[in-house]
mmCIF file with all atom_site columns, C-alpha atoms in Angstrom:
data_model
loop_
_atom_site.group_PDB
_atom_site.id
_atom_site.type_symbol
_atom_site.label_atom_id
_atom_site.label_alt_id
_atom_site.label_comp_id
_atom_site.label_asym_id
_atom_site.label_entity_id
_atom_site.label_seq_id
_atom_site.pdbx_PDB_ins_code
_atom_site.Cartn_x
_atom_site.Cartn_y
_atom_site.Cartn_z
_atom_site.occupancy
_atom_site.B_iso_or_equiv
_atom_site.pdbx_formal_charge
_atom_site.auth_seq_id
_atom_site.auth_comp_id
_atom_site.auth_asym_id
_atom_site.auth_atom_id
_atom_site.pdbx_PDB_model_num
ATOM 1   C CA . MET A 1 1   ? 23.561 34.472 -32.614 1.00 39.00 ? 1   MET A CA 1
ATOM 2   C CA . VAL A 1 2   ? 20.741 31.900 -32.638 1.00 45.00 ? 2   VAL A CA 1
ATOM 3   C CA . GLY A 1 3   ? 18.453 31.966 -29.594 1.00 46.00 ? 3   GLY A CA 1
ATOM 4   C CA . VAL A 1 4   ? 16.400 29.123 -28.056 1.00 40.00 ? 4   VAL A CA 1
ATOM 5   C CA . PRO A 1 5   ? 14.649 27.132 -30.787 1.00 43.00 ? 5   PRO A CA 1
ATOM 6   C CA . MET A 1 6   ? 10.925 27.452 -30.887 1.00 37.00 ? 6   MET A CA 1
ATOM 7   C CA . VAL A 1 7   ? 10.075 23.871 -30.019 1.00 36.00 ? 7   VAL A CA 1
ATOM 8   C CA . ARG A 1 8   ? 7.192  22.189 -28.201 1.00 39.00 ? 8   ARG A CA 1
ATOM 9   C CA . ARG A 1 9   ? 7.757  21.881 -24.462 1.00 38.00 ? 9   ARG A CA 1
ATOM 10  C CA . ASN A 1 10  ? 7.223  18.314 -23.205 1.00 38.00 ? 10  ASN A CA 1
ATOM 11  C CA . ARG A 1 11  ? 4.865  17.801 -20.203 1.00 35.00 ? 11  ARG A CA 1
ATOM 12  C CA . ARG A 1 12  ? 7.035  15.146 -18.558 1.00 39.00 ? 12  ARG A CA 1
ATOM 13  C CA . HIS A 1 13  ? 10.409 16.648 -17.749 1.00 39.00 ? 13  HIS A CA 1
ATOM 14  C CA . GLY A 1 14  ? 13.545 14.738 -17.507 1.00 42.00 ? 14  GLY A CA 1
ATOM 15  C CA . HIS A 1 15  ? 16.729 15.347 -15.603 1.00 56.00 ? 15  HIS A CA 1
ATOM 16  C CA . PRO A 1 16  ? 18.868 17.740 -17.781 1.00 66.00 ? 16  PRO A CA 1
ATOM 17  C CA . LYS A 1 17  ? 22.147 17.394 -15.859 1.00 83.00 ? 17  LYS A CA 1
ATOM 18  C CA . GLN A 1 18  ? 23.441 14.618 -17.794 1.00 89.00 ? 18  GLN A CA 1
ATOM 19  C CA . MET A 1 19  ? 22.506 15.976 -21.264 1.00 92.00 ? 19  MET A CA 1
ATOM 20  C CA . ILE A 1 20  ? 23.810 19.386 -20.367 1.00 94.00 ? 20  ILE A CA 1
ATOM 21  C CA . SER A 1 21  ? 27.123 17.878 -19.039 1.00 95.00 ? 21  SER A CA 1
ATOM 22  C CA . SER A 1 22  ? 27.631 15.772 -22.306 1.00 96.00 ? 22  SER A CA 1
ATOM 23  C CA . VAL A 1 23  ? 26.979 18.791 -24.709 1.00 96.00 ? 23  VAL A CA 1
ATOM 24  C CA . LEU A 1 24  ? 29.255 20.891 -22.793 1.00 97.00 ? 24  LEU A CA 1
ATOM 25  C CA . GLU A 1 25  ? 32.014 18.219 -22.948 1.00 97.00 ? 25  GLU A CA 1
ATOM 26  C CA . TYR A 1 26  ? 31.308 18.130 -26.763 1.00 97.00 ? 26  TYR A CA 1
ATOM 27  C CA . ALA A 1 27  ? 31.572 21.829 -26.894 1.00 98.00 ? 27  ALA A CA 1
ATOM 28  C CA . ALA A 1 28  ? 34.910 21.676 -25.053 1.00 97.00 ? 28  ALA A CA 1
ATOM 29  C CA . LEU A 1 29  ? 36.117 19.499 -27.944 1.00 97.00 ? 29  LEU A CA 1
ATOM 30  C CA . GLY A 1 30  ? 34.934 22.091 -30.502 1.00 97.00 ? 30  GLY A CA 1
ATOM 31  C CA . TRP A 1 31  ? 31.821 19.770 -31.449 1.00 98.00 ? 31  TRP A CA 1
ATOM 32  C CA . ALA A 1 32  ? 28.751 21.731 -32.032 1.00 98.00 ? 32  ALA A CA 1
ATOM 33  C CA . SER A 1 33  ? 25.324 20.303 -30.710 1.00 97.00 ? 33  SER A CA 1
ATOM 34  C CA . CYS A 1 34  ? 21.780 21.029 -31.376 1.00 97.00 ? 34  CYS A CA 1
ATOM 35  C CA . LEU A 1 35  ? 18.458 19.792 -30.059 1.00 97.00 ? 35  LEU A CA 1
ATOM 36  C CA . GLY A 1 36  ? 17.101 16.455 -31.258 1.00 95.00 ? 36  GLY A CA 1
ATOM 37  C CA . ALA A 1 37  ? 13.693 14.878 -31.076 1.00 94.00 ? 37  ALA A CA 1
ATOM 38  C CA . ARG A 1 38  ? 12.967 12.229 -28.448 1.00 93.00 ? 38  ARG A CA 1
ATOM 39  C CA . PRO A 1 39  ? 11.250 8.821  -29.095 1.00 92.00 ? 39  PRO A CA 1
ATOM 40  C CA . LEU A 1 40  ? 7.912  8.436  -27.430 1.00 90.00 ? 40  LEU A CA 1
ATOM 41  C CA . ARG A 1 41  ? 6.621  5.131  -26.076 1.00 80.00 ? 41  ARG A CA 1
ATOM 42  C CA . GLY A 1 42  ? 2.978  3.978  -25.227 1.00 72.00 ? 42  GLY A CA 1
ATOM 43  C CA . GLY A 1 43  ? 1.094  6.790  -26.895 1.00 71.00 ? 43  GLY A CA 1
ATOM 44  C CA . SER A 1 44  ? -0.321 7.394  -30.393 1.00 76.00 ? 44  SER A CA 1
ATOM 45  C CA . ARG A 1 45  ? 3.008  9.058  -31.581 1.00 85.00 ? 45  ARG A CA 1
ATOM 46  C CA . SER A 1 46  ? 6.447  7.460  -31.833 1.00 89.00 ? 46  SER A CA 1
ATOM 47  C CA . CYS A 1 47  ? 8.360  10.751 -31.850 1.00 92.00 ? 47  CYS A CA 1
ATOM 48  C CA . SER A 1 48  ? 8.142  14.191 -30.077 1.00 91.00 ? 48  SER A CA 1
ATOM 49  C CA . CYS A 1 49  ? 8.310  15.893 -33.414 1.00 89.00 ? 49  CYS A CA 1
ATOM 50  C CA . ASP A 1 50  ? 5.048  17.228 -35.081 1.00 76.00 ? 50  ASP A CA 1
ATOM 51  C CA . ARG A 1 51  ? 5.480  14.794 -38.107 1.00 81.00 ? 51  ARG A CA 1
ATOM 52  C CA . VAL A 1 52  ? 2.773  12.080 -38.242 1.00 81.00 ? 52  VAL A CA 1
ATOM 53  C CA . GLY A 1 53  ? 4.242  8.689  -38.738 1.00 82.00 ? 53  GLY A CA 1
ATOM 54  C CA . CYS A 1 54  ? 7.987  9.958  -38.267 1.00 88.00 ? 54  CYS A CA 1
ATOM 55  C CA . PRO A 1 55  ? 10.161 7.525  -40.012 1.00 87.00 ? 55  PRO A CA 1
ATOM 56  C CA . ASP A 1 56  ? 13.117 8.041  -37.808 1.00 88.00 ? 56  ASP A CA 1
ATOM 57  C CA . PRO A 1 57  ? 11.728 8.542  -34.251 1.00 89.00 ? 57  PRO A CA 1
ATOM 58  C CA . GLY A 1 58  ? 13.959 10.489 -31.862 1.00 90.00 ? 58  GLY A CA 1
ATOM 59  C CA . SER A 1 59  ? 16.962 10.403 -34.259 1.00 91.00 ? 59  SER A CA 1
ATOM 60  C CA . HIS A 1 60  ? 16.760 13.687 -35.965 1.00 93.00 ? 60  HIS A CA 1
ATOM 61  C CA . PRO A 1 61  ? 16.996 17.480 -35.103 1.00 94.00 ? 61  PRO A CA 1
ATOM 62  C CA . LEU A 1 62  ? 13.890 19.174 -33.695 1.00 92.00 ? 62  LEU A CA 1
ATOM 63  C CA . SER A 1 63  ? 14.233 22.118 -35.964 1.00 91.00 ? 63  SER A CA 1
ATOM 64  C CA . VAL A 1 64  ? 14.732 22.394 -39.692 1.00 91.00 ? 64  VAL A CA 1
ATOM 65  C CA . ALA A 1 65  ? 17.342 25.067 -39.105 1.00 94.00 ? 65  ALA A CA 1
ATOM 66  C CA . TRP A 1 66  ? 19.609 22.654 -37.174 1.00 94.00 ? 66  TRP A CA 1
ATOM 67  C CA . GLN A 1 67  ? 22.673 23.490 -39.329 1.00 93.00 ? 67  GLN A CA 1
ATOM 68  C CA . MET A 1 68  ? 22.349 27.142 -38.294 1.00 95.00 ? 68  MET A CA 1
ATOM 69  C CA . GLN A 1 69  ? 21.550 26.516 -34.677 1.00 96.00 ? 69  GLN A CA 1
ATOM 70  C CA . ALA A 1 70  ? 24.190 23.813 -33.870 1.00 97.00 ? 70  ALA A CA 1
ATOM 71  C CA . THR A 1 71  ? 26.693 25.611 -31.558 1.00 98.00 ? 71  THR A CA 1
ATOM 72  C CA . THR A 1 72  ? 29.453 25.248 -29.095 1.00 98.00 ? 72  THR A CA 1
ATOM 73  C CA . ASP A 1 73  ? 28.313 28.279 -27.020 1.00 98.00 ? 73  ASP A CA 1
ATOM 74  C CA . PRO A 1 74  ? 28.039 26.841 -23.347 1.00 97.00 ? 74  PRO A CA 1
ATOM 75  C CA . THR A 1 75  ? 25.363 29.381 -22.373 1.00 97.00 ? 75  THR A CA 1
ATOM 76  C CA . LEU A 1 76  ? 22.985 28.628 -25.378 1.00 97.00 ? 76  LEU A CA 1
ATOM 77  C CA . LEU A 1 77  ? 23.515 24.943 -24.900 1.00 97.00 ? 77  LEU A CA 1
ATOM 78  C CA . THR A 1 78  ? 22.703 25.086 -21.176 1.00 95.00 ? 78  THR A CA 1
ATOM 79  C CA . ASN A 1 79  ? 19.694 27.012 -21.756 1.00 95.00 ? 79  ASN A CA 1
ATOM 80  C CA . TRP A 1 80  ? 18.393 24.844 -24.592 1.00 95.00 ? 80  TRP A CA 1
ATOM 81  C CA . TRP A 1 81  ? 18.583 21.685 -22.434 1.00 95.00 ? 81  TRP A CA 1
ATOM 82  C CA . ARG A 1 82  ? 17.149 23.384 -19.362 1.00 93.00 ? 82  ARG A CA 1
ATOM 83  C CA . TYR A 1 83  ? 14.222 24.338 -21.560 1.00 92.00 ? 83  TYR A CA 1
ATOM 84  C CA . GLU A 1 84  ? 13.958 20.929 -23.240 1.00 92.00 ? 84  GLU A CA 1
ATOM 85  C CA . PRO A 1 85  ? 15.364 18.529 -20.698 1.00 91.00 ? 85  PRO A CA 1
ATOM 86  C CA . GLU A 1 86  ? 14.377 15.437 -22.547 1.00 91.00 ? 86  GLU A CA 1
ATOM 87  C CA . ALA A 1 87  ? 15.665 16.500 -25.956 1.00 94.00 ? 87  ALA A CA 1
ATOM 88  C CA . ASN A 1 88  ? 18.167 14.180 -27.578 1.00 96.00 ? 88  ASN A CA 1
ATOM 89  C CA . VAL A 1 89  ? 21.748 15.431 -28.667 1.00 97.00 ? 89  VAL A CA 1
ATOM 90  C CA . ILE A 1 90  ? 22.378 15.708 -32.422 1.00 97.00 ? 90  ILE A CA 1
ATOM 91  C CA . LEU A 1 91  ? 25.852 16.384 -33.607 1.00 97.00 ? 91  LEU A CA 1
ATOM 92  C CA . PRO A 1 92  ? 26.394 17.780 -37.170 1.00 95.00 ? 92  PRO A CA 1
ATOM 93  C CA . THR A 1 93  ? 29.026 16.010 -39.248 1.00 94.00 ? 93  THR A CA 1
ATOM 94  C CA . GLY A 1 94  ? 31.409 17.388 -41.869 1.00 91.00 ? 94  GLY A CA 1
ATOM 95  C CA . ARG A 1 95  ? 32.716 20.244 -39.573 1.00 93.00 ? 95  ARG A CA 1
ATOM 96  C CA . VAL A 1 96  ? 35.212 18.869 -37.084 1.00 95.00 ? 96  VAL A CA 1
ATOM 97  C CA . PHE A 1 97  ? 34.656 15.104 -37.709 1.00 95.00 ? 97  PHE A CA 1
ATOM 98  C CA . ASP A 1 98  ? 32.875 12.780 -40.107 1.00 94.00 ? 98  ASP A CA 1
ATOM 99  C CA . VAL A 1 99  ? 31.286 9.431  -38.955 1.00 95.00 ? 99  VAL A CA 1
ATOM 100 C CA . PHE A 1 100 ? 31.410 5.970  -40.282 1.00 94.00 ? 100 PHE A CA 1
ATOM 101 C CA . ASP A 1 101 ? 28.108 4.085  -39.431 1.00 93.00 ? 101 ASP A CA 1
ATOM 102 C CA . VAL A 1 102 ? 28.344 0.278  -39.554 1.00 94.00 ? 102 VAL A CA 1
ATOM 103 C CA . PRO A 1 103 ? 26.521 -2.672 -38.183 1.00 94.00 ? 103 PRO A CA 1
ATOM 104 C CA . LEU A 1 104 ? 27.620 -3.160 -34.498 1.00 95.00 ? 104 LEU A CA 1
ATOM 105 C CA . ALA A 1 105 ? 29.049 -6.749 -35.056 1.00 95.00 ? 105 ALA A CA 1
ATOM 106 C CA . ALA A 1 106 ? 31.224 -5.491 -37.916 1.00 94.00 ? 106 ALA A CA 1
ATOM 107 C CA . GLY A 1 107 ? 32.307 -2.436 -35.799 1.00 96.00 ? 107 GLY A CA 1
ATOM 108 C CA . ARG A 1 108 ? 33.318 -4.590 -32.884 1.00 96.00 ? 108 ARG A CA 1
ATOM 109 C CA . THR A 1 109 ? 35.365 -6.941 -35.323 1.00 96.00 ? 109 THR A CA 1
ATOM 110 C CA . ALA A 1 110 ? 36.950 -3.815 -36.859 1.00 96.00 ? 110 ALA A CA 1
ATOM 111 C CA . LEU A 1 111 ? 37.964 -2.487 -33.498 1.00 96.00 ? 111 LEU A CA 1
ATOM 112 C CA . ALA A 1 112 ? 39.562 -5.689 -32.564 1.00 96.00 ? 112 ALA A CA 1
ATOM 113 C CA . ASN A 1 113 ? 41.455 -5.792 -35.879 1.00 96.00 ? 113 ASN A CA 1
ATOM 114 C CA . MET A 1 114 ? 42.614 -2.210 -35.129 1.00 96.00 ? 114 MET A CA 1
ATOM 115 C CA . ASP A 1 115 ? 43.771 -3.170 -31.748 1.00 95.00 ? 115 ASP A CA 1
ATOM 116 C CA . SER A 1 116 ? 45.735 -6.055 -33.227 1.00 96.00 ? 116 SER A CA 1
ATOM 117 C CA . ALA A 1 117 ? 47.344 -3.871 -35.866 1.00 96.00 ? 117 ALA A CA 1
ATOM 118 C CA . GLY A 1 118 ? 48.057 -1.097 -33.422 1.00 94.00 ? 118 GLY A CA 1
ATOM 119 C CA . ALA A 1 119 ? 46.216 1.296  -35.580 1.00 94.00 ? 119 ALA A CA 1
ATOM 120 C CA . ALA A 1 120 ? 45.115 4.823  -34.248 1.00 91.00 ? 120 ALA A CA 1
ATOM 121 C CA . GLN A 1 121 ? 41.410 4.884  -33.084 1.00 89.00 ? 121 GLN A CA 1
ATOM 122 C CA . GLY A 1 122 ? 39.114 7.682  -32.487 1.00 95.00 ? 122 GLY A CA 1
ATOM 123 C CA . PRO A 1 123 ? 35.811 7.732  -30.541 1.00 98.00 ? 123 PRO A CA 1
ATOM 124 C CA . VAL A 1 124 ? 33.518 5.040  -31.184 1.00 98.00 ? 124 VAL A CA 1
ATOM 125 C CA . ALA A 1 125 ? 29.683 5.190  -30.058 1.00 98.00 ? 125 ALA A CA 1
ATOM 126 C CA . VAL A 1 126 ? 27.027 2.491  -29.991 1.00 97.00 ? 126 VAL A CA 1
ATOM 127 C CA . ASN A 1 127 ? 23.791 3.500  -31.399 1.00 95.00 ? 127 ASN A CA 1
ATOM 128 C CA . GLY A 1 128 ? 21.343 0.473  -30.991 1.00 93.00 ? 128 GLY A CA 1
ATOM 129 C CA . ASP A 1 129 ? 22.730 -2.083 -33.444 1.00 93.00 ? 129 ASP A CA 1
ATOM 130 C CA . ARG A 1 130 ? 24.987 0.334  -35.205 1.00 94.00 ? 130 ARG A CA 1
ATOM 131 C CA . ALA A 1 131 ? 28.652 1.343  -34.378 1.00 97.00 ? 131 ALA A CA 1
ATOM 132 C CA . LEU A 1 132 ? 29.603 4.837  -35.187 1.00 97.00 ? 132 LEU A CA 1
ATOM 133 C CA . PHE A 1 133 ? 33.369 5.596  -35.823 1.00 97.00 ? 133 PHE A CA 1
ATOM 134 C CA . TYR A 1 134 ? 34.300 9.354  -35.421 1.00 97.00 ? 134 TYR A CA 1
ATOM 135 C CA . VAL A 1 135 ? 37.175 10.322 -37.839 1.00 96.00 ? 135 VAL A CA 1
ATOM 136 C CA . ALA A 1 136 ? 38.815 13.547 -38.997 1.00 95.00 ? 136 ALA A CA 1
ATOM 137 C CA . THR A 1 137 ? 36.571 15.268 -41.546 1.00 92.00 ? 137 THR A CA 1
ATOM 138 C CA . ARG A 1 138 ? 37.661 15.537 -45.146 1.00 81.00 ? 138 ARG A CA 1
ATOM 139 C CA . ASN A 1 139 ? 35.301 18.354 -45.852 1.00 68.00 ? 139 ASN A CA 1
ATOM 140 C CA . VAL A 1 140 ? 37.782 21.124 -45.263 1.00 61.00 ? 140 VAL A CA 1
ATOM 141 C CA . SER A 1 141 ? 36.885 23.462 -48.137 1.00 55.00 ? 141 SER A CA 1
ATOM 142 C CA . ASP A 1 142 ? 33.768 25.319 -48.918 1.00 55.00 ? 142 ASP A CA 1
ATOM 143 C CA . ASP A 1 143 ? 34.858 25.218 -52.669 1.00 52.00 ? 143 ASP A CA 1
ATOM 144 C CA . GLU A 1 144 ? 32.463 22.933 -54.411 1.00 48.00 ? 144 GLU A CA 1
ATOM 145 C CA . ASP A 1 145 ? 35.341 21.967 -56.779 1.00 48.00 ? 145 ASP A CA 1
ATOM 146 C CA . GLU A 1 146 ? 37.454 20.727 -53.942 1.00 44.00 ? 146 GLU A CA 1
ATOM 147 C CA . TRP A 1 147 ? 34.695 19.133 -51.772 1.00 44.00 ? 147 TRP A CA 1
ATOM 148 C CA . TRP A 1 148 ? 35.382 15.478 -51.590 1.00 47.00 ? 148 TRP A CA 1
ATOM 149 C CA . SER A 1 149 ? 32.508 13.068 -51.487 1.00 46.00 ? 149 SER A CA 1
ATOM 150 C CA . CYS A 1 150 ? 31.622 9.563  -52.312 1.00 49.00 ? 150 CYS A CA 1
ATOM 151 C CA . ALA A 1 151 ? 28.839 7.041  -52.841 1.00 47.00 ? 151 ALA A CA 1
ATOM 152 C CA . LEU A 1 152 ? 28.791 6.238  -49.211 1.00 52.00 ? 152 LEU A CA 1
ATOM 153 C CA . ASP A 1 153 ? 27.770 9.822  -48.175 1.00 53.00 ? 153 ASP A CA 1
ATOM 154 C CA . PHE A 1 154 ? 24.164 9.182  -47.371 1.00 50.00 ? 154 PHE A CA 1
ATOM 155 C CA . GLY A 1 155 ? 21.644 11.051 -45.092 1.00 50.00 ? 155 GLY A CA 1
ATOM 156 C CA . PRO A 1 156 ? 20.732 9.427  -41.634 1.00 49.00 ? 156 PRO A CA 1
ATOM 157 C CA . SER A 1 157 ? 17.385 8.266  -42.826 1.00 50.00 ? 157 SER A CA 1
ATOM 158 C CA . THR A 1 158 ? 18.766 5.782  -45.416 1.00 52.00 ? 158 THR A CA 1
ATOM 159 C CA . ILE A 1 159 ? 19.825 3.115  -43.271 1.00 48.00 ? 159 ILE A CA 1
ATOM 160 C CA . ASP A 1 160 ? 17.364 0.584  -44.788 1.00 54.00 ? 160 ASP A CA 1
ATOM 161 C CA . GLU A 1 161 ? 18.719 1.452  -48.308 1.00 53.00 ? 161 GLU A CA 1
ATOM 162 C CA . MET A 1 162 ? 22.301 1.290  -47.179 1.00 51.00 ? 162 MET A CA 1
ATOM 163 C CA . PRO A 1 163 ? 22.550 -1.305 -44.385 1.00 60.00 ? 163 PRO A CA 1
ATOM 164 C CA . GLY A 1 164 ? 26.274 -1.846 -44.411 1.00 81.00 ? 164 GLY A CA 1
ATOM 165 C CA . LEU A 1 165 ? 28.824 0.946  -44.297 1.00 87.00 ? 165 LEU A CA 1
ATOM 166 C CA . ARG A 1 166 ? 27.680 4.504  -44.429 1.00 88.00 ? 166 ARG A CA 1
ATOM 167 C CA . TRP A 1 167 ? 29.586 7.851  -44.236 1.00 88.00 ? 167 TRP A CA 1
ATOM 168 C CA . HIS A 1 168 ? 28.098 10.946 -42.543 1.00 90.00 ? 168 HIS A CA 1
ATOM 169 C CA . CYS A 1 169 ? 29.956 14.064 -43.684 1.00 88.00 ? 169 CYS A CA 1
ATOM 170 C CA . ARG A 1 170 ? 28.869 17.653 -44.632 1.00 86.00 ? 170 ARG A CA 1
ATOM 171 C CA . ASP A 1 171 ? 25.040 18.273 -44.295 1.00 86.00 ? 171 ASP A CA 1
ATOM 172 C CA . SER A 1 172 ? 24.565 15.232 -42.261 1.00 90.00 ? 172 SER A CA 1
ATOM 173 C CA . TYR A 1 173 ? 24.403 14.367 -38.604 1.00 93.00 ? 173 TYR A CA 1
ATOM 174 C CA . VAL A 1 174 ? 24.467 11.639 -35.865 1.00 95.00 ? 174 VAL A CA 1
ATOM 175 C CA . LEU A 1 175 ? 22.649 10.904 -32.745 1.00 96.00 ? 175 LEU A CA 1
ATOM 176 C CA . ALA A 1 176 ? 24.982 11.164 -29.834 1.00 97.00 ? 176 ALA A CA 1
ATOM 177 C CA . PRO A 1 177 ? 25.308 9.711  -26.400 1.00 96.00 ? 177 PRO A CA 1
ATOM 178 C CA . PRO A 1 178 ? 23.565 9.744  -24.041 1.00 95.00 ? 178 PRO A CA 1
ATOM 179 C CA . SER A 1 179 ? 20.387 10.157 -26.151 1.00 96.00 ? 179 SER A CA 1
ATOM 180 C CA . LEU A 1 180 ? 17.419 7.998  -25.690 1.00 94.00 ? 180 LEU A CA 1
ATOM 181 C CA . LEU A 1 181 ? 16.673 5.306  -28.303 1.00 93.00 ? 181 LEU A CA 1
ATOM 182 C CA . PRO A 1 182 ? 13.091 3.951  -29.325 1.00 90.00 ? 182 PRO A CA 1
ATOM 183 C CA . SER A 1 183 ? 14.031 0.699  -27.824 1.00 89.00 ? 183 SER A CA 1
ATOM 184 C CA . GLY A 1 184 ? 14.324 2.361  -24.292 1.00 90.00 ? 184 GLY A CA 1
ATOM 185 C CA . GLY A 1 185 ? 18.193 2.087  -24.293 1.00 92.00 ? 185 GLY A CA 1
ATOM 186 C CA . HIS A 1 186 ? 20.502 4.940  -24.846 1.00 94.00 ? 186 HIS A CA 1
ATOM 187 C CA . CYS A 1 187 ? 23.369 5.681  -27.153 1.00 96.00 ? 187 CYS A CA 1
ATOM 188 C CA . SER A 1 188 ? 26.706 5.176  -25.424 1.00 96.00 ? 188 SER A CA 1
ATOM 189 C CA . TRP A 1 189 ? 30.501 5.410  -25.841 1.00 97.00 ? 189 TRP A CA 1
ATOM 190 C CA . LEU A 1 190 ? 32.403 2.191  -26.812 1.00 95.00 ? 190 LEU A CA 1
ATOM 191 C CA . ARG A 1 191 ? 35.540 4.230  -27.075 1.00 96.00 ? 191 ARG A CA 1
ATOM 192 C CA . PRO A 1 192 ? 34.770 7.819  -25.612 1.00 96.00 ? 192 PRO A CA 1
ATOM 193 C CA . PRO A 1 193 ? 36.439 11.005 -26.997 1.00 96.00 ? 193 PRO A CA 1
ATOM 194 C CA . ASP A 1 194 ? 39.623 11.971 -25.140 1.00 93.00 ? 194 ASP A CA 1
ATOM 195 C CA . GLY A 1 195 ? 40.759 15.046 -26.890 1.00 92.00 ? 195 GLY A CA 1
ATOM 196 C CA . ARG A 1 196 ? 43.373 13.399 -29.010 1.00 93.00 ? 196 ARG A CA 1
ATOM 197 C CA . PRO A 1 197 ? 43.497 14.159 -32.730 1.00 95.00 ? 197 PRO A CA 1
ATOM 198 C CA . LEU A 1 198 ? 40.804 12.230 -34.747 1.00 97.00 ? 198 LEU A CA 1
ATOM 199 C CA . PRO A 1 199 ? 42.176 9.446  -36.982 1.00 96.00 ? 199 PRO A CA 1
ATOM 200 C CA . ASP A 1 200 ? 42.590 9.568  -40.825 1.00 94.00 ? 200 ASP A CA 1
ATOM 201 C CA . PRO A 1 201 ? 39.288 8.479  -42.194 1.00 92.00 ? 201 PRO A CA 1
ATOM 202 C CA . LEU A 1 202 ? 40.838 6.461  -45.108 1.00 90.00 ? 202 LEU A CA 1
ATOM 203 C CA . ARG A 1 203 ? 43.076 4.378  -42.662 1.00 93.00 ? 203 ARG A CA 1
ATOM 204 C CA . VAL A 1 204 ? 39.834 3.686  -40.582 1.00 94.00 ? 204 VAL A CA 1
ATOM 205 C CA . LEU A 1 205 ? 37.963 2.901  -43.787 1.00 91.00 ? 205 LEU A CA 1
ATOM 206 C CA . GLU A 1 206 ? 40.439 0.247  -44.636 1.00 91.00 ? 206 GLU A CA 1
ATOM 207 C CA . PHE A 1 207 ? 39.529 -1.701 -41.521 1.00 94.00 ? 207 PHE A CA 1
ATOM 208 C CA . LEU A 1 208 ? 35.674 -1.192 -41.821 1.00 92.00 ? 208 LEU A CA 1
ATOM 209 C CA . ALA A 1 209 ? 35.558 -2.049 -45.467 1.00 88.00 ? 209 ALA A CA 1
ATOM 210 C CA . ASP A 1 210 ? 37.177 -5.320 -44.921 1.00 88.00 ? 210 ASP A CA 1
ATOM 211 C CA . VAL A 1 211 ? 34.385 -6.406 -42.431 1.00 89.00 ? 211 VAL A CA 1
ATOM 212 C CA . CYS A 1 212 ? 31.501 -4.877 -44.239 1.00 83.00 ? 212 CYS A CA 1
ATOM 213 C CA . GLU A 1 213 ? 32.017 -6.512 -47.573 1.00 69.00 ? 213 GLU A CA 1
#
């Protein structure tokens, strides 16, 4: 079992209760979490990681071993955020869920269209100017011959190269509420998870593709 990651402890401590509560709620859904870096403001560095000139401040895991560390174990999660109360929350994709990542305006339009059509919806988060749609994962097999992928499957750092619709699945991750953003705002839920089965990704993709063309 993976223990507390060896990460730098911040001098300024936050209030871990909200983060701990959130990751425990995710764990109850079967969603694994791991510690994320936190954006820094007003100093010489923009991110709490050790990378000089970090290109994705506060939006990536603290450890390179994040895929192994991500867990639903309540004890580990509680201990991690007690030790690093200001850490953001990272959720790996391609396990229980995949995530469609679209511009916020397009996401709001797609939600309105889905409401009008009576289409099943899953959780939707707001991450700055992006909307994140959580859907059932299609990565259900470890067999490379059966692993489904597509041209939309990009890592989280490629947003400038793929500004429209992106698909986070296996070997990717997303920043989750209530994580802090470089702007000083926080990730938040537009439609919070409620324990219901996640929607079919191809059905959700139909609505998103229409507004992201």
